[in-house]
Short mmCIF file of C-alpha atoms and ligand atoms in Angstrom, two decimals:
data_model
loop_
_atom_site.label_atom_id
_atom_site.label_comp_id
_atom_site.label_asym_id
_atom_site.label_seq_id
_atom_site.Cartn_x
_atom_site.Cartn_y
_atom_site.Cartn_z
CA UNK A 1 19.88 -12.98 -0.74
CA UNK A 2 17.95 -13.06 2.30
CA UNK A 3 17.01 -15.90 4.90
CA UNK A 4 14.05 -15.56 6.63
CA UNK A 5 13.32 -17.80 9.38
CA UNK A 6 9.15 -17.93 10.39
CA UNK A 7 7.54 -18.84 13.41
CA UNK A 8 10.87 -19.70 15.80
CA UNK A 9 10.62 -19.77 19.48
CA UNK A 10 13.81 -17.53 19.84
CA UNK A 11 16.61 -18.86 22.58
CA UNK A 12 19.30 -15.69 22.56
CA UNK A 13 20.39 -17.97 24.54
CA UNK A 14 17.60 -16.32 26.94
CA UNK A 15 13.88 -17.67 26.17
CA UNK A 16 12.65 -14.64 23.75
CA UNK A 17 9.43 -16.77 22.87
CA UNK A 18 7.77 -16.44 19.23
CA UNK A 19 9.86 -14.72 16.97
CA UNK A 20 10.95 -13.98 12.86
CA UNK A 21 14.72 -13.94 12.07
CA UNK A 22 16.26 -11.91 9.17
CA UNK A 23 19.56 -12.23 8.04
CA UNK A 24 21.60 -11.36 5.07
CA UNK A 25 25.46 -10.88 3.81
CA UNK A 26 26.24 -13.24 7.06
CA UNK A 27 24.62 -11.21 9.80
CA UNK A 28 21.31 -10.87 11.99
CA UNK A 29 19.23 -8.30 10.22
CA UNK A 30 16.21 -8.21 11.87
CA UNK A 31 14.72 -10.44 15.31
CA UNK A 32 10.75 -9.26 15.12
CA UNK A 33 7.38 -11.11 16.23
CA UNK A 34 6.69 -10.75 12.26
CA UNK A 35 8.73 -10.11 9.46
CA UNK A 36 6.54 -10.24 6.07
CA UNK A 37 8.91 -11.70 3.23
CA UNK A 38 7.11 -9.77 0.46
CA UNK A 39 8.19 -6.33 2.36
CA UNK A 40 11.98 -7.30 0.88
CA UNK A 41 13.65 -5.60 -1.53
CA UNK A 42 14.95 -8.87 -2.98
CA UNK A 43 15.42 -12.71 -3.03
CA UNK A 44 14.29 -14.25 0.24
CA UNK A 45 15.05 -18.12 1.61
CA UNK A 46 11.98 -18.66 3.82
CA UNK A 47 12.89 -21.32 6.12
CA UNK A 48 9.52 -22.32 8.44
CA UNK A 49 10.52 -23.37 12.03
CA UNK A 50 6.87 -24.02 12.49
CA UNK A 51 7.61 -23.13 15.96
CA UNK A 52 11.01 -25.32 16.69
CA UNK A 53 13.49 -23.72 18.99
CA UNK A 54 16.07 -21.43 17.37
CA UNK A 55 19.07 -21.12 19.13
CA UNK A 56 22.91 -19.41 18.84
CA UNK A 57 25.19 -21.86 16.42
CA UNK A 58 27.22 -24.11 19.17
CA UNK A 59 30.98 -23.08 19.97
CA UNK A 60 32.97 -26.04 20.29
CA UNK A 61 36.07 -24.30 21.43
CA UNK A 62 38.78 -27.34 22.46
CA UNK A 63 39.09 -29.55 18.94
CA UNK A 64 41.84 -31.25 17.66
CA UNK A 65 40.96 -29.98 14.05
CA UNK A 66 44.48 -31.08 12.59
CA UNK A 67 44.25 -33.81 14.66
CA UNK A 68 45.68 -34.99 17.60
CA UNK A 69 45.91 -38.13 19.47
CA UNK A 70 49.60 -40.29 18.48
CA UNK A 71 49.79 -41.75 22.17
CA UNK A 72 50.36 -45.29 20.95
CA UNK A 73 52.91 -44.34 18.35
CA UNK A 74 52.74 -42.72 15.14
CA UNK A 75 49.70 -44.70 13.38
CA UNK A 76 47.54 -43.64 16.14
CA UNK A 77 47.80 -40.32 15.21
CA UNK A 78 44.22 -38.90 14.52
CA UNK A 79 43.11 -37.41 11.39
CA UNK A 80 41.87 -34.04 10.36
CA UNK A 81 38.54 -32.19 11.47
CA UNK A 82 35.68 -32.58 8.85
CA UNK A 83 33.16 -29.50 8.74
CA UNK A 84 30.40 -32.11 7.70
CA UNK A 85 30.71 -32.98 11.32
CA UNK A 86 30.25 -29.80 13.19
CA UNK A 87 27.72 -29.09 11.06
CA UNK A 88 25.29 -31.93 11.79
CA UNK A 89 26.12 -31.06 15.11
CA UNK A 90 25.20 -27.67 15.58
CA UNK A 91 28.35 -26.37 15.67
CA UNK A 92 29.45 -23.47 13.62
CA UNK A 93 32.64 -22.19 15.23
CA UNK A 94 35.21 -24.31 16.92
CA UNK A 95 38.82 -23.34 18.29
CA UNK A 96 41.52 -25.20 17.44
CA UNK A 97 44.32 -26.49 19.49
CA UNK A 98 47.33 -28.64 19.15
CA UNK A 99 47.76 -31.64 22.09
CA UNK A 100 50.22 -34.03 23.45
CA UNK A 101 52.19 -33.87 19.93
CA UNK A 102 53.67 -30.71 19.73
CA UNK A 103 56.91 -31.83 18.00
CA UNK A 104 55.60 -33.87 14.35
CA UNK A 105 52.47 -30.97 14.74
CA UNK A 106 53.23 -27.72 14.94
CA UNK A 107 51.32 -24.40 14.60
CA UNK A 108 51.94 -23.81 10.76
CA UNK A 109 49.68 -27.00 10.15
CA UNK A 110 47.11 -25.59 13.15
CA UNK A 111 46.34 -22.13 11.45
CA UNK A 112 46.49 -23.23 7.53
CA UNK A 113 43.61 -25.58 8.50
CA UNK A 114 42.34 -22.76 10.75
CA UNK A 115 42.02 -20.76 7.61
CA UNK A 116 40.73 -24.01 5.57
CA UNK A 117 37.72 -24.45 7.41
CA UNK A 118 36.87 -20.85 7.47
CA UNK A 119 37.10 -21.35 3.85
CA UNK A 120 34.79 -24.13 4.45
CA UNK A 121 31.85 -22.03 6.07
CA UNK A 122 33.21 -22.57 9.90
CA UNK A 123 33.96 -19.82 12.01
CA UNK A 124 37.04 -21.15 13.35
CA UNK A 125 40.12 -19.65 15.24
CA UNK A 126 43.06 -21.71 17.33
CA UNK A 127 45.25 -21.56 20.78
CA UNK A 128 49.20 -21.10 20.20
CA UNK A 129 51.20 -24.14 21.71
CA UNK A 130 50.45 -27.62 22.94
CA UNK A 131 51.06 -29.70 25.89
CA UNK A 132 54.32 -28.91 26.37
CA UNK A 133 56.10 -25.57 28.35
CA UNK A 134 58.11 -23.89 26.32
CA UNK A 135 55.52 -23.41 23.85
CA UNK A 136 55.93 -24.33 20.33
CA UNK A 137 54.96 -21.11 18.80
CA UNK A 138 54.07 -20.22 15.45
CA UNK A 139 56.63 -17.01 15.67
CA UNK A 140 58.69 -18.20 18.17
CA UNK A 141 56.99 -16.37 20.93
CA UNK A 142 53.84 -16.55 22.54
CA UNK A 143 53.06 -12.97 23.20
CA UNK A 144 53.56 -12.38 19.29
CA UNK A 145 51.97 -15.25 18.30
CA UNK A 146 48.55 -13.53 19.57
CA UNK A 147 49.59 -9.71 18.80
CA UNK A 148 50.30 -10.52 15.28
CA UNK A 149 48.30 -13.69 14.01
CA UNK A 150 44.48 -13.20 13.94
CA UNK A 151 42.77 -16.39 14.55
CA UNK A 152 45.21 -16.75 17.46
CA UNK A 153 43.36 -16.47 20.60
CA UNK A 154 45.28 -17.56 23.56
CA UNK A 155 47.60 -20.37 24.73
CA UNK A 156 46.85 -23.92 24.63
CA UNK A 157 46.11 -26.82 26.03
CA UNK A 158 48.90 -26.76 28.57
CA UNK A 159 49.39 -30.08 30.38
CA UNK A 160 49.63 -29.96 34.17
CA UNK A 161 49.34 -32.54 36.53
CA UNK A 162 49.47 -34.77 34.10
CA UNK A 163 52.31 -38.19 33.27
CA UNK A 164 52.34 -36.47 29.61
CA UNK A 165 53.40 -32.82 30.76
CA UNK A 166 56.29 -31.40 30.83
CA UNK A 167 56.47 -31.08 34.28
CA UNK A 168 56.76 -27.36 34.11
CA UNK A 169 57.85 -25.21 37.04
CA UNK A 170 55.41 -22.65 38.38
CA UNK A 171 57.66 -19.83 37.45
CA UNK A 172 57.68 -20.91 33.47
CA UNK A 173 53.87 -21.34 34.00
CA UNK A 174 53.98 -17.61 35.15
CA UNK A 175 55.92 -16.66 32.44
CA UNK A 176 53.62 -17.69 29.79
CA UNK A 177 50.56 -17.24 31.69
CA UNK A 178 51.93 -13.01 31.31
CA UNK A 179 52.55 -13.33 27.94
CA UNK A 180 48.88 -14.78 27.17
CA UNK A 181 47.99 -11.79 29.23
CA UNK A 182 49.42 -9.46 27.92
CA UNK A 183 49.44 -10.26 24.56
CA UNK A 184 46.06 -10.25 24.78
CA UNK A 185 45.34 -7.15 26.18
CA UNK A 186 47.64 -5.94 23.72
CA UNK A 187 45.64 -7.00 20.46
CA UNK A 188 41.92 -6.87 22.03
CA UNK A 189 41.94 -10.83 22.16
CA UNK A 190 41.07 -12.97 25.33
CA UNK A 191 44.39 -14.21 25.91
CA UNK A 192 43.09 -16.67 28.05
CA UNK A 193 45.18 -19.91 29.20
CA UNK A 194 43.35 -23.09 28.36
CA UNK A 195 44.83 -25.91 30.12
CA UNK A 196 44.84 -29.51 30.11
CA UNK A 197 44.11 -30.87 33.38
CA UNK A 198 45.76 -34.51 34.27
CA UNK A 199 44.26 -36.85 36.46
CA UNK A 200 46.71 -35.97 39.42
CA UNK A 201 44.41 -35.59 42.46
CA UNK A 202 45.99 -31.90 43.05
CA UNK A 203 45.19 -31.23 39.60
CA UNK A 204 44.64 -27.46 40.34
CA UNK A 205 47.28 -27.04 42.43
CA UNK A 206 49.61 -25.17 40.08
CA UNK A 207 46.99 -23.08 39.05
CA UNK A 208 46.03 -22.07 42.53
CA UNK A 209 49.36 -20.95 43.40
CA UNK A 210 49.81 -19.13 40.54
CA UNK A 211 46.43 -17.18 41.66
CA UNK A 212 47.73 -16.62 44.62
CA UNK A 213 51.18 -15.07 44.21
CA UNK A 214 48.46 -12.14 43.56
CA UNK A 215 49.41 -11.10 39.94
CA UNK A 216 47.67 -13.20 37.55
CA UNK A 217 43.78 -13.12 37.74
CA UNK A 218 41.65 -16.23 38.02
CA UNK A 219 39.86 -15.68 35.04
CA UNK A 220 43.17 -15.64 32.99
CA UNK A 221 43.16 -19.42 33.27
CA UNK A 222 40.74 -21.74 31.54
CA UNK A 223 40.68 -25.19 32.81
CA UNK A 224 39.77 -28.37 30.57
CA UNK A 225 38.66 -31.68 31.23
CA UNK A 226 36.83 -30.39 34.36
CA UNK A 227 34.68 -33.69 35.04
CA UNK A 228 37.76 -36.11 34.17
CA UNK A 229 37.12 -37.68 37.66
CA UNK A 230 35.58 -37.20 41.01
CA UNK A 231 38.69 -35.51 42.73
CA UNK A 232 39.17 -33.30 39.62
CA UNK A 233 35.64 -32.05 40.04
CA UNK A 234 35.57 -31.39 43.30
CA UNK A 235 38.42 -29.27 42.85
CA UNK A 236 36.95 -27.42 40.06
CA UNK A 237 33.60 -26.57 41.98
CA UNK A 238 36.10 -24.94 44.62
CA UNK A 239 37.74 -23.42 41.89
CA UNK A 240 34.85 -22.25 40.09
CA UNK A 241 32.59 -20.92 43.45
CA UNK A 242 35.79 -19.00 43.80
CA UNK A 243 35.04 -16.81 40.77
CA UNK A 244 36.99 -19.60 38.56
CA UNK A 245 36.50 -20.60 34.75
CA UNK A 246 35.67 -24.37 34.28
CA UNK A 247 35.38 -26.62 30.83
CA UNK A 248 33.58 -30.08 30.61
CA UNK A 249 34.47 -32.31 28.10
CA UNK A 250 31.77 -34.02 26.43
CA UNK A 251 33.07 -36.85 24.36
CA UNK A 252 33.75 -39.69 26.30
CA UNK A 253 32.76 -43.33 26.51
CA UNK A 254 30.53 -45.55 28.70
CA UNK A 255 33.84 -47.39 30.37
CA UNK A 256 35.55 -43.92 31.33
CA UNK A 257 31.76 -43.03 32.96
CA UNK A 258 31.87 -46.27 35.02
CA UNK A 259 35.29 -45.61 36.04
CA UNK A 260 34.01 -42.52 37.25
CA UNK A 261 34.22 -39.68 34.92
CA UNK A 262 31.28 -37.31 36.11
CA UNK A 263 28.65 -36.59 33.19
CA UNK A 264 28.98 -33.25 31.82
CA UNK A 265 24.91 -33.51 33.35
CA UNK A 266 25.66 -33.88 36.57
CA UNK A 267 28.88 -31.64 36.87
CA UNK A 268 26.18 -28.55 35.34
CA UNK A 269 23.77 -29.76 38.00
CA UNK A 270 26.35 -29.64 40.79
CA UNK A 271 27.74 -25.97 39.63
CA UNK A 272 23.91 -24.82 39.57
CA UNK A 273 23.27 -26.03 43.44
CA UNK A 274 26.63 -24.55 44.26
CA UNK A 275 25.56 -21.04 42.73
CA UNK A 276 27.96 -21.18 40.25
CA UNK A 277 26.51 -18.76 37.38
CA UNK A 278 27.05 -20.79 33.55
CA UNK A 279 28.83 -17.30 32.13
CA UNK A 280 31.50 -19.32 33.96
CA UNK A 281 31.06 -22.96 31.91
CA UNK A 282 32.22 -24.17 28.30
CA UNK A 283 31.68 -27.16 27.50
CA UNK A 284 33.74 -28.79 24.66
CA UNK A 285 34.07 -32.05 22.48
CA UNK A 286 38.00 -32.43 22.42
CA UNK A 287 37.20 -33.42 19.18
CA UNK A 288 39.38 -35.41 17.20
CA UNK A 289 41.15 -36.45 20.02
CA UNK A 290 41.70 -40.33 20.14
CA UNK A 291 39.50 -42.72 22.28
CA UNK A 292 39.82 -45.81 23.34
CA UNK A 293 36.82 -48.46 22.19
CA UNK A 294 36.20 -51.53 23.77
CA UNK A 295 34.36 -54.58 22.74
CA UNK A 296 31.39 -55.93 24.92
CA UNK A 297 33.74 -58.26 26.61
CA UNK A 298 35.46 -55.41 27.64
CA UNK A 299 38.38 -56.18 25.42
CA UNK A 300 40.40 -53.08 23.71
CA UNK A 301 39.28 -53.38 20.40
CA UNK A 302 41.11 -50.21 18.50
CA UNK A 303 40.74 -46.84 18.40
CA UNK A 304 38.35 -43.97 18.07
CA UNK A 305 38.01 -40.44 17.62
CA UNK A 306 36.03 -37.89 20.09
CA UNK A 307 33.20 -36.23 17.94
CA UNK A 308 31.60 -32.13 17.94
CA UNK A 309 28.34 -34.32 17.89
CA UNK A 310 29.24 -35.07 21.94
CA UNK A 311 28.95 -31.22 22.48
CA UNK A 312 25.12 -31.29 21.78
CA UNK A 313 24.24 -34.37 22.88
CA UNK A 314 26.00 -33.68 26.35
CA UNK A 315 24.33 -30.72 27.01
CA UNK A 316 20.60 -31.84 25.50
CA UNK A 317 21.13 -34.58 28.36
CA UNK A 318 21.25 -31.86 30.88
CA UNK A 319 18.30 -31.05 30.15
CA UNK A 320 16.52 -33.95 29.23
CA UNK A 321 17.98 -36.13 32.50
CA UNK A 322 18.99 -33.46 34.89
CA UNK A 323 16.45 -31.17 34.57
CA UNK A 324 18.83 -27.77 33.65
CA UNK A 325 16.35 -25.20 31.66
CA UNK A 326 17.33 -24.98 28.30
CA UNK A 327 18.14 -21.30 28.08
CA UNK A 328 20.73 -22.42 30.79
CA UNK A 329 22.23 -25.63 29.17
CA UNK A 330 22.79 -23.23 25.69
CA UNK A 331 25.09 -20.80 27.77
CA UNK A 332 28.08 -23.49 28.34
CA UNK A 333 27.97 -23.94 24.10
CA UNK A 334 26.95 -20.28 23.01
CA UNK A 335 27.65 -17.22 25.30
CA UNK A 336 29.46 -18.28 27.90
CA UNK A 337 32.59 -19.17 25.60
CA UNK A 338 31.89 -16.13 22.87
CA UNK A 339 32.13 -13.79 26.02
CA UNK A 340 35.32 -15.74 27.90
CA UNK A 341 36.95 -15.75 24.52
CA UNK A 342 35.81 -12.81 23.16
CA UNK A 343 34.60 -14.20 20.08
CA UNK A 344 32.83 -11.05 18.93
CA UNK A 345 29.95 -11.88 17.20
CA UNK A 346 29.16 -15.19 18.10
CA UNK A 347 27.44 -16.69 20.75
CA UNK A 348 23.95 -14.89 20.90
CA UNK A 349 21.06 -14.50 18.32
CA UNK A 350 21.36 -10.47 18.70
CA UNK A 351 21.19 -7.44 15.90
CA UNK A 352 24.02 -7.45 14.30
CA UNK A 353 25.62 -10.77 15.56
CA UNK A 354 26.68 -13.17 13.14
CA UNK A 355 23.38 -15.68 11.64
CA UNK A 356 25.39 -18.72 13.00
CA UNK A 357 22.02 -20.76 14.86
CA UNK A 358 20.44 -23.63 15.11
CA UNK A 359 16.88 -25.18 15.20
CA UNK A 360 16.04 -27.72 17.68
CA UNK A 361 13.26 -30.02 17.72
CA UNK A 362 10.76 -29.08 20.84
CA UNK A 363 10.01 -31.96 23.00
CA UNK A 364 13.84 -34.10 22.52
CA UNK A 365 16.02 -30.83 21.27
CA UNK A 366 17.28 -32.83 18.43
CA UNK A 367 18.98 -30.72 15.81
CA UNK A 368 17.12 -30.18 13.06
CA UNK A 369 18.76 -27.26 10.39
CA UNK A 370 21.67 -25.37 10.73
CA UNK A 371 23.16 -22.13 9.37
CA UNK A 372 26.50 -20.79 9.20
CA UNK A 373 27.43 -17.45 7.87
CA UNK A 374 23.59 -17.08 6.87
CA UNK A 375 24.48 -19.64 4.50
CA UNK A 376 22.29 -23.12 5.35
CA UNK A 377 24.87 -26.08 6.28
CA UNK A 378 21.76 -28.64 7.89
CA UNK A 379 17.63 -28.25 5.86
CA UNK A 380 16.01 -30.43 8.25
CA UNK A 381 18.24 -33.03 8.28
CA UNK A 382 19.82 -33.05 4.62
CA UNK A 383 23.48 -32.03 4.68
CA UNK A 384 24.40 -29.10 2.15
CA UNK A 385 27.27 -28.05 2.99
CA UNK A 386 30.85 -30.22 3.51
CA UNK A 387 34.48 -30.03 3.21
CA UNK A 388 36.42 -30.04 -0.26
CA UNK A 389 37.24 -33.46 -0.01
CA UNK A 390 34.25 -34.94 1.52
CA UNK A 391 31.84 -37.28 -0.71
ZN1 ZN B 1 43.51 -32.37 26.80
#
């Protein structure tokens, strides 16, 4: 079975303008000004873009997907990741990590749902460890933990500067930090550090000094939560002009903006003036990750869950209210973290690359059809594929 998509103006993420899209048994076939249908030997799913914007499948690559959250005692704990919900929002591979919790969750749970929702149609792989240093491990150690289980990638999220970390010293941060390393290098993976930056105004501290005791690259280290606050920012914009890797999370909510978080928007904006190329930027929900909500007197009134849907809606924003072309605003969703986490495959509509995209609407870049695996998750609007248990 084929799908054709007609009449697309093509975003690899770069602007290709009008093109056709072939792509069968889950991969790109064929990117062409015109592909005729009739010229294939066999069934073809003609999907008409009628010239919307066709772009990679989003990477959402910091999700609670077994959940996360349990910071006001054990009913707070979050629930699961649904598929139905990267799917209407774009996203078609997400990376999974653990969180604050890394004694009731561990990594068994992480990487069987891993595996479920690759069962489900996402592309999906997960960090080893969570907040705390030591790492709880899936095989006890770190550096085999990425050597020897595939959808392991790298290490993660890591709290520093942070009330909730462990308070690690810089010479276990080191430690693990080399075995990310080199158990990447060892099994082709990224092997990249993702961690979990606390609202401590020296929040890259740590990872500053362990860049400068000269042994560990800067590009080992992927910070998250980026645009948490003002100071935190700042920081990272040093960090990143210095040839540094920064992440933005995008789910928030309005009173965490007034208190000062910095819109993913903005924090693009800032990196652009600063010269700061995007290979440099993800941009991730935390999905599934508990947030607070508040009534409209202000008053706490329970508990919510961050959503994949803030990935798109973050970075369409850019756009929309800060002016970043859209080729640009893909790269923090789409390249940039397929090439950081070498996530082979993903990332860019390209020969050969996996038929994971997206169709935007032109004009407001709402999402419009989706398709994962060359399979068709989103038809203009209408869900068709979901998780086992989802009505
Ligand atoms: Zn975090």
């Amino acid at each position: 079975m084929f799908l054709l998509v007609k009449n697309a103006d093509l975003y690899a993420p770069e602007a290709l303008g009008r093109r056709d899209l072939l792509a069968a048994g889950g991969k790109i076939l064929a990117i062409a000004p015109h592909i005729d249908a009739d010229c294939l030997p066999g069934e073809v799913e003609v999907l008409d873009a009628g010239g919307r914007i066709l772009a990679p499948g989003f990477i959402d690559a910091h999700v609670h997907v077994a959940g996360g959250g349990g910071e006001g005692g054990f009913s707070t704990r979050t629930p699961e990741l649904a598929v139905s919900d990267c799917f209407r929002a774009g996203v078609t591979t997400v990376v999974g990590t653990l969180g604050t919790d890394g004694v009731a969750r561990g990594m068994e749970n992480l990487v069987a749902k891993t595996y479920g929702l690759r069962e489900e149609g996402l592309s999906a792989w997960c960090y080893t460890g969570s907040y705390r240093v030591p790492s709880r491990t899936l095989t006890g150690d770190a550096m085999k933990d990425l050597m020897m289980v595939e959808p392991i990638i790298g290490v993660g999220e890591v709290a520093v500067s942070d009330h909730r970390s462990s308070q690690p010293s810089l010479q276990e941060l080191a430690r693990l930090a080399s075995e990310a390393r080199v158990g990447g290098m060892l099994s082709g993976k990224a092997g990249i550090v993702n961690f979990h930056l606390g609202d401590a105004p020296a929040a890259f501290t740590p990872l500053e000094e362990l860049v400068r005791s000269g042994e560990l690259p800067r590009s080992q280290f992927l910070p998250t939560h980026c645009n948490r606050s003002p100071a935190v920012f700042e920081a990272a914009l040093r960090w990143a002009r210095e040839g540094g890797l920064v992440d933005f999370t995008t789910s928030t909510i309005k009173r965490f903006i007034d208190e000062g978080e910095v819109t993913v928007g903005a924090a693009l904006r800032r990196l652009r003036e600063a010269g700061v190329p995007f290979e440099r930027v993800t941009c991730t929900s935390d999905g599934q990750g508990s947030l607070p909500r508040f009534n409209e007197a202000g008053e706490f009134a329970g508990l919510g869950v961050g959503s994949p849907a803030s990935l798109w809606e973050a970075l369409r924003a850019s756009v929309l209210a800060e002016g970043i072309p859209l080729a640009e605003a893909l790269k923090p969703a789409t390249s940039s973290p397929a090439a950081i986490l070498k996530l082979r495959g993903k990332g860019r509509l390209a020969l050969g690359a996996d038929a994971d995209f997206v169709l935007l609407e032109p004009g407001d870049f709402r999402i419009s059809s989706v398709a994962a695996g060359g399979r068709l998750a989103l038809r203009e609007g209408r869900l068709l594929m979901k998780g086992r248990f989802e009505a």
